[in-house]
XYZ file of C-alpha atoms in Angstrom:
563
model
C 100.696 -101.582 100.588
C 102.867 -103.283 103.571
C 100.900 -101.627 105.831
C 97.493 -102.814 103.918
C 98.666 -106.491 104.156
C 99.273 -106.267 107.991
C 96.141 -104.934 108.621
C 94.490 -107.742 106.609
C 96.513 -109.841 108.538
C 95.879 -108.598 111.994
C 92.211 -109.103 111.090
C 92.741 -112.948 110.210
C 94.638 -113.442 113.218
C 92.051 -111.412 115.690
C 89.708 -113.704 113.894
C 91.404 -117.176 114.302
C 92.019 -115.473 117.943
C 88.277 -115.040 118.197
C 87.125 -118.446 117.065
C 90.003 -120.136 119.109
C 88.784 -118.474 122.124
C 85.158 -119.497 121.924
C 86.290 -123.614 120.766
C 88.214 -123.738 124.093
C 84.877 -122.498 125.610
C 83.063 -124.759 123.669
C 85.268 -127.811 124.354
C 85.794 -127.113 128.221
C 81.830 -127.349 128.113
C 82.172 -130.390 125.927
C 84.387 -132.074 128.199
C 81.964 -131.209 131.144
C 79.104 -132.593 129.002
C 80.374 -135.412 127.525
C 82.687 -136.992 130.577
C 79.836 -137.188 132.675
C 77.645 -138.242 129.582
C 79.488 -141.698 129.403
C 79.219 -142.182 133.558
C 75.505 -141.344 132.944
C 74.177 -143.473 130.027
C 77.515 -145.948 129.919
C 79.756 -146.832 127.067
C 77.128 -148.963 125.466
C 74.627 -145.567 125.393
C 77.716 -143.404 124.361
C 77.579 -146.165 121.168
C 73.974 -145.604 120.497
C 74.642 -141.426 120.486
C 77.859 -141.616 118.471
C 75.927 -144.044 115.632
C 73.507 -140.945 115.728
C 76.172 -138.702 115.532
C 77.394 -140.567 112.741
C 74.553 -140.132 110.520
C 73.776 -136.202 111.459
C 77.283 -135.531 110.822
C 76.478 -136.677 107.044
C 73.466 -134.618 106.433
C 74.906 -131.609 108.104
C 78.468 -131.742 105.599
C 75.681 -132.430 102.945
C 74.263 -129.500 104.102
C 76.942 -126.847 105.721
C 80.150 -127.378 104.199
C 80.213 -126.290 100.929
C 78.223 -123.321 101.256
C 79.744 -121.104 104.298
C 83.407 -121.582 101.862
C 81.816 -119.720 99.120
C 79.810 -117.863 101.198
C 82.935 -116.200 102.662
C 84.805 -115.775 99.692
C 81.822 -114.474 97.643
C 81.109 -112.165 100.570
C 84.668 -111.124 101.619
C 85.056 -110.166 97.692
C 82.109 -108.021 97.770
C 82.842 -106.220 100.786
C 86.613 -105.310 99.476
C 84.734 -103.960 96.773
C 81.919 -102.084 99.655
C 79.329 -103.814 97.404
C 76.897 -104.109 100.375
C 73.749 -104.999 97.670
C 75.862 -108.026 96.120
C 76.730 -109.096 100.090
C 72.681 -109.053 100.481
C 72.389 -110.403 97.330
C 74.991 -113.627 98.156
C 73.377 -113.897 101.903
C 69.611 -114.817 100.275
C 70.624 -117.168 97.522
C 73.205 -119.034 100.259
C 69.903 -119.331 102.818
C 67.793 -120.058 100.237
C 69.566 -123.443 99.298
C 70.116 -124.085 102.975
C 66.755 -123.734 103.972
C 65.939 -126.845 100.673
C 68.727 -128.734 102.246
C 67.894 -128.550 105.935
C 64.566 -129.454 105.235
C 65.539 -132.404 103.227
C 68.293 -133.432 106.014
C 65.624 -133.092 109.148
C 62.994 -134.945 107.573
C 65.037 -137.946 106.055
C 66.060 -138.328 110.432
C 62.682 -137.952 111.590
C 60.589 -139.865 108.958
C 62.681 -142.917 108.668
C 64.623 -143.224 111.986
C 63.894 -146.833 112.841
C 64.893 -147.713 109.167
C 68.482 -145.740 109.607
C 69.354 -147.841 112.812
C 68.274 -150.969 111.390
C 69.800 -151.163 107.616
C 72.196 -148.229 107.811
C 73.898 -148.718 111.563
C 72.987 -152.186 112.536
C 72.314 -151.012 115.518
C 68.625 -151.032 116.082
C 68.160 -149.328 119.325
C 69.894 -146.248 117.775
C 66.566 -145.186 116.771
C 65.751 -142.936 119.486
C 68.550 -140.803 118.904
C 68.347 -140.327 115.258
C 64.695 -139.075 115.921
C 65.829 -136.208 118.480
C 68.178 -135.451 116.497
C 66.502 -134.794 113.513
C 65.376 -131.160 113.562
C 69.286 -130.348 114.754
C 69.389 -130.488 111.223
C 67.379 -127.329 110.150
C 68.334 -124.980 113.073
C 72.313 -125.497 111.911
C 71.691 -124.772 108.611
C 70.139 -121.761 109.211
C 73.116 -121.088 111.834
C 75.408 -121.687 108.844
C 73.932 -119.375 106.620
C 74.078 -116.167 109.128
C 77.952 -117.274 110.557
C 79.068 -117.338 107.100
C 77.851 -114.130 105.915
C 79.531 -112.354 108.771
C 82.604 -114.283 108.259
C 82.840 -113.368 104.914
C 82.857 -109.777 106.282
C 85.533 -110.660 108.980
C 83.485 -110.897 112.274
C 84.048 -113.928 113.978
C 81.943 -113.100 116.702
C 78.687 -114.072 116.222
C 80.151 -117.893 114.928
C 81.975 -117.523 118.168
C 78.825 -116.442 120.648
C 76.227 -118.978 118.637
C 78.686 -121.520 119.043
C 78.655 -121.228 122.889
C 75.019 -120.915 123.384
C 74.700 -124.364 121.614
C 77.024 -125.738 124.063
C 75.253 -124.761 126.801
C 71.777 -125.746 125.936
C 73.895 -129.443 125.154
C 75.424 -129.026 128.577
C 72.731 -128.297 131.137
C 69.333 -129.830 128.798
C 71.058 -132.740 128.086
C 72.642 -134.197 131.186
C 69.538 -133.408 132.386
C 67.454 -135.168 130.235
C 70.134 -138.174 130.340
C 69.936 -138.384 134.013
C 65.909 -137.775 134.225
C 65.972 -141.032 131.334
C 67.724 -143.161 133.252
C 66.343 -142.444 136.547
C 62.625 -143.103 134.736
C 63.525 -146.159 132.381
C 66.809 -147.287 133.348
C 67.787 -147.411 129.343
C 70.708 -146.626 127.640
C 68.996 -146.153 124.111
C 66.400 -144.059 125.804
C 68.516 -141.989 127.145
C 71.289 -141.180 124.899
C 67.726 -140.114 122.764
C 66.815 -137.891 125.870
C 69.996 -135.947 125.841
C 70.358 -135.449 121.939
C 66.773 -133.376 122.578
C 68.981 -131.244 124.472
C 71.342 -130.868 122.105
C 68.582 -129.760 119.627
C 66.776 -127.316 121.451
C 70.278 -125.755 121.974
C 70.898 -125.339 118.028
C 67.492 -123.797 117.782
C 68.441 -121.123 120.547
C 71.681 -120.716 118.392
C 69.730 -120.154 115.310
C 67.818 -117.625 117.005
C 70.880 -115.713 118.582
C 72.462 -114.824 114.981
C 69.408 -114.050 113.335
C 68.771 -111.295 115.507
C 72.697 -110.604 114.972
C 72.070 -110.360 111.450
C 68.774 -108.026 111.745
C 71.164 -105.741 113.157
C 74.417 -105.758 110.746
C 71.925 -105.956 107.511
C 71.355 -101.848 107.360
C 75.174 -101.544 107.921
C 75.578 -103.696 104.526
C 72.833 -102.108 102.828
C 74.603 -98.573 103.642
C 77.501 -99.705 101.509
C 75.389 -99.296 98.494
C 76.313 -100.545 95.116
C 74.492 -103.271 92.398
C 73.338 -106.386 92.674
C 73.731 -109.378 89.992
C 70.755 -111.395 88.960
C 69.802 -113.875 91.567
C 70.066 -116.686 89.101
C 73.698 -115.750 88.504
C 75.071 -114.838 91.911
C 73.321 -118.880 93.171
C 75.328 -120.080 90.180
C 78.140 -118.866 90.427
C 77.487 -119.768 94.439
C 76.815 -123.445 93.621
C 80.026 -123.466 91.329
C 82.436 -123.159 94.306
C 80.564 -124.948 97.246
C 78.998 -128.144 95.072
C 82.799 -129.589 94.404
C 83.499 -128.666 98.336
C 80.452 -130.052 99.484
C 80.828 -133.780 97.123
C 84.535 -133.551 98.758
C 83.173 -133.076 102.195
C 80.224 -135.245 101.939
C 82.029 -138.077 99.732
C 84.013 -138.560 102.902
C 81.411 -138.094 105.470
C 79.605 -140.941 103.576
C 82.360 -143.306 103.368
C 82.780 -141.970 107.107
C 79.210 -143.323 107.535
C 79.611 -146.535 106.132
C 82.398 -147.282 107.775
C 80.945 -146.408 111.377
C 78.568 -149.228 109.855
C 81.077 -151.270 108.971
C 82.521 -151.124 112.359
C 79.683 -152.340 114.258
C 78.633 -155.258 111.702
C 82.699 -156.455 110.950
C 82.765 -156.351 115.259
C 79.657 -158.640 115.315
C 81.215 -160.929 112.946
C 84.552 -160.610 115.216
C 82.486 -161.482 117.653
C 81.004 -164.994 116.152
C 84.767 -166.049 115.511
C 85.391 -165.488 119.277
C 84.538 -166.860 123.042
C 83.937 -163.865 126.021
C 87.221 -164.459 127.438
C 90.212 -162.032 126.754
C 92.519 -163.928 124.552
C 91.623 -161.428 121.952
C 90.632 -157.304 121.658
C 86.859 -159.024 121.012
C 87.094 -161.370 123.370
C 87.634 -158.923 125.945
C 84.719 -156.551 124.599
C 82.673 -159.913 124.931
C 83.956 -160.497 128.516
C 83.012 -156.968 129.422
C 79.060 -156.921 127.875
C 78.487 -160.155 129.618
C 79.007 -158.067 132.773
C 76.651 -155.481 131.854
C 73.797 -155.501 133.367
C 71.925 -152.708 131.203
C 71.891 -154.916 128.791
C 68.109 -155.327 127.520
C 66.792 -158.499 126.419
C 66.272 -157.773 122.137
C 70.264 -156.841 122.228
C 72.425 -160.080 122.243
C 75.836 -159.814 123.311
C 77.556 -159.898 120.483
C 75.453 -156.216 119.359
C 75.846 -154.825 122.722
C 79.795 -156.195 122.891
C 79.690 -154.191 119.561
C 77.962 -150.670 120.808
C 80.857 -151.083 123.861
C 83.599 -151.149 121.688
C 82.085 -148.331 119.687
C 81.324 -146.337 122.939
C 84.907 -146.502 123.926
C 86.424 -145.380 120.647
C 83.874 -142.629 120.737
C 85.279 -141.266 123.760
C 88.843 -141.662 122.616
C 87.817 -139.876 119.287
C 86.291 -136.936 121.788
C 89.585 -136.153 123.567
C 91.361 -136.532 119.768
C 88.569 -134.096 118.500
C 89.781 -131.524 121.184
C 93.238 -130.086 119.590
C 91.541 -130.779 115.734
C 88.894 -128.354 116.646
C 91.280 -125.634 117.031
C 92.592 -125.879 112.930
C 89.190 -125.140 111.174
C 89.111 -121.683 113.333
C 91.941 -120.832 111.749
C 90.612 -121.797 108.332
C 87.542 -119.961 108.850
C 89.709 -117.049 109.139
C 92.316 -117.814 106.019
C 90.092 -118.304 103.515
C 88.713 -114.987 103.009
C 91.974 -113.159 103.994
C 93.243 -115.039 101.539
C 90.497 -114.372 98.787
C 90.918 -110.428 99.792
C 94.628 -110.323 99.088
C 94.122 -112.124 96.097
C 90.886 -109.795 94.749
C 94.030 -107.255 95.098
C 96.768 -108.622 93.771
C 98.699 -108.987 96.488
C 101.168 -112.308 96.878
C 102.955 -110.943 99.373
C 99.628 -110.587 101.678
C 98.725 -114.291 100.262
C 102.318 -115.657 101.016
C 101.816 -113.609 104.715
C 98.690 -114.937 105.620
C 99.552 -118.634 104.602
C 102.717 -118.616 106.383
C 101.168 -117.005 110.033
C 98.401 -119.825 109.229
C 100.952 -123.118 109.122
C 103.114 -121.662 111.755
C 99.477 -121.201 114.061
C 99.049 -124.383 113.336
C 101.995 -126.300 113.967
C 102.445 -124.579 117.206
C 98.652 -126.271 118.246
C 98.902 -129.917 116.273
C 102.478 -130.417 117.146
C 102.513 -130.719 121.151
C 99.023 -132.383 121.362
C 99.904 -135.424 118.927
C 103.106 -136.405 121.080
C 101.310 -135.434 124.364
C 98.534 -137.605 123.782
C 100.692 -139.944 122.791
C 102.955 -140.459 125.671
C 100.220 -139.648 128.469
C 97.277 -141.589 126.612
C 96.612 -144.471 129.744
C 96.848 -141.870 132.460
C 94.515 -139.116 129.846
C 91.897 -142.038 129.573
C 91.760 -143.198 133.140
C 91.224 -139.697 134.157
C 88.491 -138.104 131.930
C 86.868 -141.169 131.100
C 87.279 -143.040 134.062
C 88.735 -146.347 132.828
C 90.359 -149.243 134.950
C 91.346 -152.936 133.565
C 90.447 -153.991 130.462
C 88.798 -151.384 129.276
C 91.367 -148.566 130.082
C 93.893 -151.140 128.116
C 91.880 -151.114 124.938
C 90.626 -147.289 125.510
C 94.666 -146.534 126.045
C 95.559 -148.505 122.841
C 92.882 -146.515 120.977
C 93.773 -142.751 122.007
C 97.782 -143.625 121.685
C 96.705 -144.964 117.817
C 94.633 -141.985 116.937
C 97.572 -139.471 118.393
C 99.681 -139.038 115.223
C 96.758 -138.507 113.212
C 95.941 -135.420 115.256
C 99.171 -133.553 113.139
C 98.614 -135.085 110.047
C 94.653 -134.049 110.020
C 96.216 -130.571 110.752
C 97.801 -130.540 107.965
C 95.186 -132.102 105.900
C 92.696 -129.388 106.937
C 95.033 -126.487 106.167
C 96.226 -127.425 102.799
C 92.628 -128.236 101.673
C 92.029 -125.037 103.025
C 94.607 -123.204 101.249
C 93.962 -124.765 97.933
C 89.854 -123.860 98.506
C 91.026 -119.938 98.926
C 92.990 -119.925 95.877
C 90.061 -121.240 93.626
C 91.327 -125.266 93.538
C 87.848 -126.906 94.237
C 88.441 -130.326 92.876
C 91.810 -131.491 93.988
C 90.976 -131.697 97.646
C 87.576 -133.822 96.563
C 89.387 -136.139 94.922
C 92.462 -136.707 97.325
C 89.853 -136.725 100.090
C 87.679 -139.409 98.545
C 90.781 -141.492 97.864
C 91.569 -141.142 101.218
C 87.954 -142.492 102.678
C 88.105 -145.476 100.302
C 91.618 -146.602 101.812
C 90.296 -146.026 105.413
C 86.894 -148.173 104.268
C 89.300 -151.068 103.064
C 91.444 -150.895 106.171
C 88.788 -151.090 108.720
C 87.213 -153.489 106.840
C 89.786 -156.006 106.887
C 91.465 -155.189 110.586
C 88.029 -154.708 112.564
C 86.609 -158.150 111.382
C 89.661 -159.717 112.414
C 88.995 -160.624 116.224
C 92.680 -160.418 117.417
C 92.463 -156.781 116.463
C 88.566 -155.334 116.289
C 87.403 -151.999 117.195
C 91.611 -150.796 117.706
C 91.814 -151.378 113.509
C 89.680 -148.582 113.530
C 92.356 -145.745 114.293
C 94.843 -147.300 112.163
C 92.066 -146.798 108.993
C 91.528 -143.074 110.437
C 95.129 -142.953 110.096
C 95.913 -144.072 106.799
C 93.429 -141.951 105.528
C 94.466 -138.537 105.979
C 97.707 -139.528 105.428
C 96.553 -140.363 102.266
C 95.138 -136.824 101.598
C 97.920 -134.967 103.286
C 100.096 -136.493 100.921
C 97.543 -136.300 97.656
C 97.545 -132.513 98.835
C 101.075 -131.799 99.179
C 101.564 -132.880 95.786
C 99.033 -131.664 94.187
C 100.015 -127.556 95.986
C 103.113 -127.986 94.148
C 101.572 -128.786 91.193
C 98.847 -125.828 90.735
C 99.983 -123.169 93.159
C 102.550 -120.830 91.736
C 104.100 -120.277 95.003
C 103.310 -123.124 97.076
C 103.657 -122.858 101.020
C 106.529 -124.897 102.782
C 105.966 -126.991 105.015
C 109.353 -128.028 106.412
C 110.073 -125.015 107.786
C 107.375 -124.229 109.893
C 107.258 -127.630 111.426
C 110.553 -128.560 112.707
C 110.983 -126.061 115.220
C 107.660 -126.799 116.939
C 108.214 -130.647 116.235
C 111.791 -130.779 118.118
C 110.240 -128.498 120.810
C 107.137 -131.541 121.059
C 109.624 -134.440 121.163
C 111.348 -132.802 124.088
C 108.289 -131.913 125.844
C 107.031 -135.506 125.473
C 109.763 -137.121 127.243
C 109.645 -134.715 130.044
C 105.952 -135.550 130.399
C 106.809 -139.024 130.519
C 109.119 -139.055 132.612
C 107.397 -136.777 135.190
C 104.423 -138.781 134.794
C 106.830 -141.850 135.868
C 108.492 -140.394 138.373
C 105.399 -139.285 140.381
C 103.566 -142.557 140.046
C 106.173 -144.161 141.986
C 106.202 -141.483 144.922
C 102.117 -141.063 144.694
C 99.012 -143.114 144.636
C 96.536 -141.221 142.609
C 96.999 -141.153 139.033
C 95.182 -138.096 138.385
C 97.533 -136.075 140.351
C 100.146 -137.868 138.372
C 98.895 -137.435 134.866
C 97.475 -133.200 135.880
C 101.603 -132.545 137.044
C 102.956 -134.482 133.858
C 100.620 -132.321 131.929
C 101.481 -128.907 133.780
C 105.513 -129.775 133.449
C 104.449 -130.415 129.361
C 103.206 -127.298 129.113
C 105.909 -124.800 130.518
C 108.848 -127.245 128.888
C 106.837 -126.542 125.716
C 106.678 -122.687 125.818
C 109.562 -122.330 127.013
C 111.732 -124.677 124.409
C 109.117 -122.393 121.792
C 110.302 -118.873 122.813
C 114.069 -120.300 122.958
C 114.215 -122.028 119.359
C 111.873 -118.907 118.341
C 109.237 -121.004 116.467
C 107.100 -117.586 117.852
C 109.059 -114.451 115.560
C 108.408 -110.720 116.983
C 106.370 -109.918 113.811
C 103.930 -113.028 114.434
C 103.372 -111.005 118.019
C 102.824 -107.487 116.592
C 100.220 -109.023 114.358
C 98.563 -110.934 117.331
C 95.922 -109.337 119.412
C 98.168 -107.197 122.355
C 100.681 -108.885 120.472
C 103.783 -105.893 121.632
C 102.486 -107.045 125.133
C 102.894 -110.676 124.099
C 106.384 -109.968 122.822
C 107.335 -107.908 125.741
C 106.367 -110.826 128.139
C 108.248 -113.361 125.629
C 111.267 -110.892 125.324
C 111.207 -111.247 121.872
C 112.815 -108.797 119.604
């Protein structure tokens, strides 16, 4: 049996190894794509694709995040018991309900796109975008569909390979169709349009790649033999786990929504209490559109002051996305590990699996809050090219949104962990308690001109500390043996602290002896990194037995010198 649980485990880890591979991949693209996004279409056009962004991101929770959960446990369950029938069964009445959904989600972007910007995002010129952006919809709900049927069976790769070819039709269609916009029309609104049609051609080429993945793997499944439930059954008892995940998700992404419109109307009304002179966080937004001179004549300054303030947190939000990205691989990986060991009664595999998960995950969210922290001036003057005012308020933003790059962690991995061991509504409700508290936060803070668009991180932050907390509690109160925290966050979180004021320091030291800043902020980062392993291998926050059930891992340890 121990030797049963390790292998289960080795094959959650190769799989969070797996996804975490292909997300750096995907993010070093990402940062390639988006840097040079914002120098292309400025921060005004990065508003425009991020209010876009904002509304996609709705319909494609509505659509996607329910259903690959139970997909994976439904499927993982079946294929401990080699029912390959059932796994067929589960695959057509998941792709049957995302086909309805897509559908729905695409045409509600492309039929009504001028209606969106207008009432929704009070941002009128975000109409282009939402348009191109529309069929995105469809092709990643078919995407969905195939990646969760082969994670329920433990194969990360083709989630891992579809995720890369998306990122490559973003990278190299659309800069080119941003640059090719802007070059013709000279438009910001135009052009952040232009390079979302990148972006959507390159989901459609990622829905192709894993369909033909799953042409392949289907006569594997079918091998496995065994019987099939009713349709009507199997979609029920489908719907019964992913509806509560998907309200949950969704709830959130809506209030997420209406906040993003709350934003840009409380900045406009900032905006009216203010004069374009920087006595205030709006005033200075103010200063800055009246210097823009891509400014079109239907936009007043006060709405493109607004789609400027949201362009910058946009970009602050993309280099907080980056280490966040990295905890739903390992999710994707728990939750049917999880679901296996409990199909067999095993609580020591379930108490294994939890454990390597929270330790994975500390080891990522720990260093990345305090180093974005302490470095956040230098990070935003270098990848997003900042200077004066607006690397002040981009600085303030990225240092704000720091902590909640730990606390999110943890958010994501208890919801997680509750989700695997059958808990469906708990996380829904902390998570919509948490979206109403960020809705009332922004809402007072971003209308208030001394404070504007840098209220907004403080509401991101209050809410998942909300949910963290909600979920804490409510692990104790339904899990029979609920993971600790405590214990496999200190280590890592002394090791970060200590690695932070190195960085700073270094990053201090060589701005007095050197006159670029990128030099000074790549050196702080590179003396960060070896303080951090190396304070990790000494306080042993990394065990010998995490190695062995790594990938290579008796190389790893042998390297490490771990024992």
């Amino acid at each position: 049996m121990k030797e049963k649980r390790i292998a289960k485990k080795q094959n959650f880890l190769t799989g969070a190894a797996i996804l975490s591979v292909s997300t750096i991949i995907v993010k070093v693209i990402g940062m390639f794509y988006k840097i040079p996004l914002k120098n292309i279409i400025g921060d005004a056009g990065y508003g425009y694709f991020s209010n876009a962004y904002d509304i996609y991101s709705f319909l494609l929770v509505l659509s996607t995040t329910g259903l690959p959960v139970a997909m994976s446990r439904m499927v993982s369950e079946a294929r401990t018991l080699n029912n390959g029938r059932q796994m067929q069964r589960i695959f057509r009445a998941a792709l049957t309900s995302y086909l309805i959904v897509g559908m729905l989600g695409t045409l509600a972007m492309v039929c009504a796109p001028r209606r969106l910007a207008d009432d929704l995002m009070h941002s009128p010129q975000t109409w282009y975008s939402i348009l191109t952006l529309g069929p995105a919809v469809l092709f990643i709900c078919l995407s969905s569909a195939f990646r969760g049927f082969f994670q329920g069976q433990g194969d990360m790769r083709p989630t891992a390979v579809s995720q890369i070819i998306e990122a490559l039709g973003k990278l190299f269609l659309g800069l080119s169709f941003a640059w090719l916009a802007m070059r013709r029309w000279d438009d910001p609104a135009l052009a952040s349009g232009a390079t979302i049609l990148g972006i959507t051609v390159g989901a459609g080429f990622s829905a192709l790649y894993v369909f033909t993945r799953y042409l392949r793997n289907r006569r594997e499944v079918a091998a496995l033999g065994g019987s099939a439930e009713p349709f009507g059954k199997t979609l029920k008892a489908l719907l019964a786990i992913a509806v509560p995940i998907t309200i949950g998700a969704a709830g959130l992404q809506l209030i997420n929504l209406l906040d993003a419109s709350t934003v840009n109307w409380r900045m406009v009304v900032a905006a009216g209490k203010t004069t374009p002179e920087p006595v205030n966080v709006m005033g200075r937004l103010l200063a800055i559109a009246a210097q823009d001179t891509t400014r079109t004549a239907e936009v007043t300054l006060a709405e493109h002051a607004s789609s400027i303030g949201k362009g910058i947190y946009s970009f602050a939000q993309t280099i907080f996305n980056l280490p966040t990205a990295f905890i739903p691989c390992i999710t994707a990986a728990i939750i049917p590990a999880i679901t296996s060991h409990l199909t067999l009664r095993d609580a020591k595999g379930v108490k294994m699996v939890q454990d390597s998960s929270l330790r994975l995950m500390s080891l990522i969210a720990m260093p990345c809050t305090v180093g974005l922290f302490v470095l956040a001036e230098p990070i935003m003057a270098l990848l997003g090219g900042y200077s004066g005012e607006k690397l002040q308020i981009a600085s303030w933003l990225l240092a704000l949104l720091a902590p909640t790059v730990l606390i999110n962690s943890i958010t994501t991995m208890t919801t997680a962990i509750m989700q695997a061991h059958n808990h469906m509504v708990l996380p829904v409700v902390n998570t919509l308690i948490g979206g109403l508290a960020k809705l009332g936060v922004n809402f007072i803070l971003v209308g208030n001109p001394d404070i504007a668009i840098v209220g907004a991180p403080i509401g991101t932050f209050v809410c998942f500390l909300v949910i963290m907390v909600l979920n804490v509690i409510s692990m104790r109160r339904v899990l029979e043996a609920p993971p600790k925290l405590l214990p496999r966050l200190w280590k890592t979180g002394v090791a970060a602290l200590v690695m932070g004021l190195a960085a700073y320091l270094t990053n201090s030291l060589l701005g007095k002896v050197l006159s670029s800043a990128a030099v000074c902020c790549l050196g702080a980062i590179a003396v960060a990194v070896v303080f951090y392993a190396l304070l990790v291998i000494a306080m042993k926050a990394i065990t010998y037995e995490d190695c062995l059930l790594l990938p290579k891992g008796e190389k790893i340890a042998k390297i490490l010198r771990l024992q």
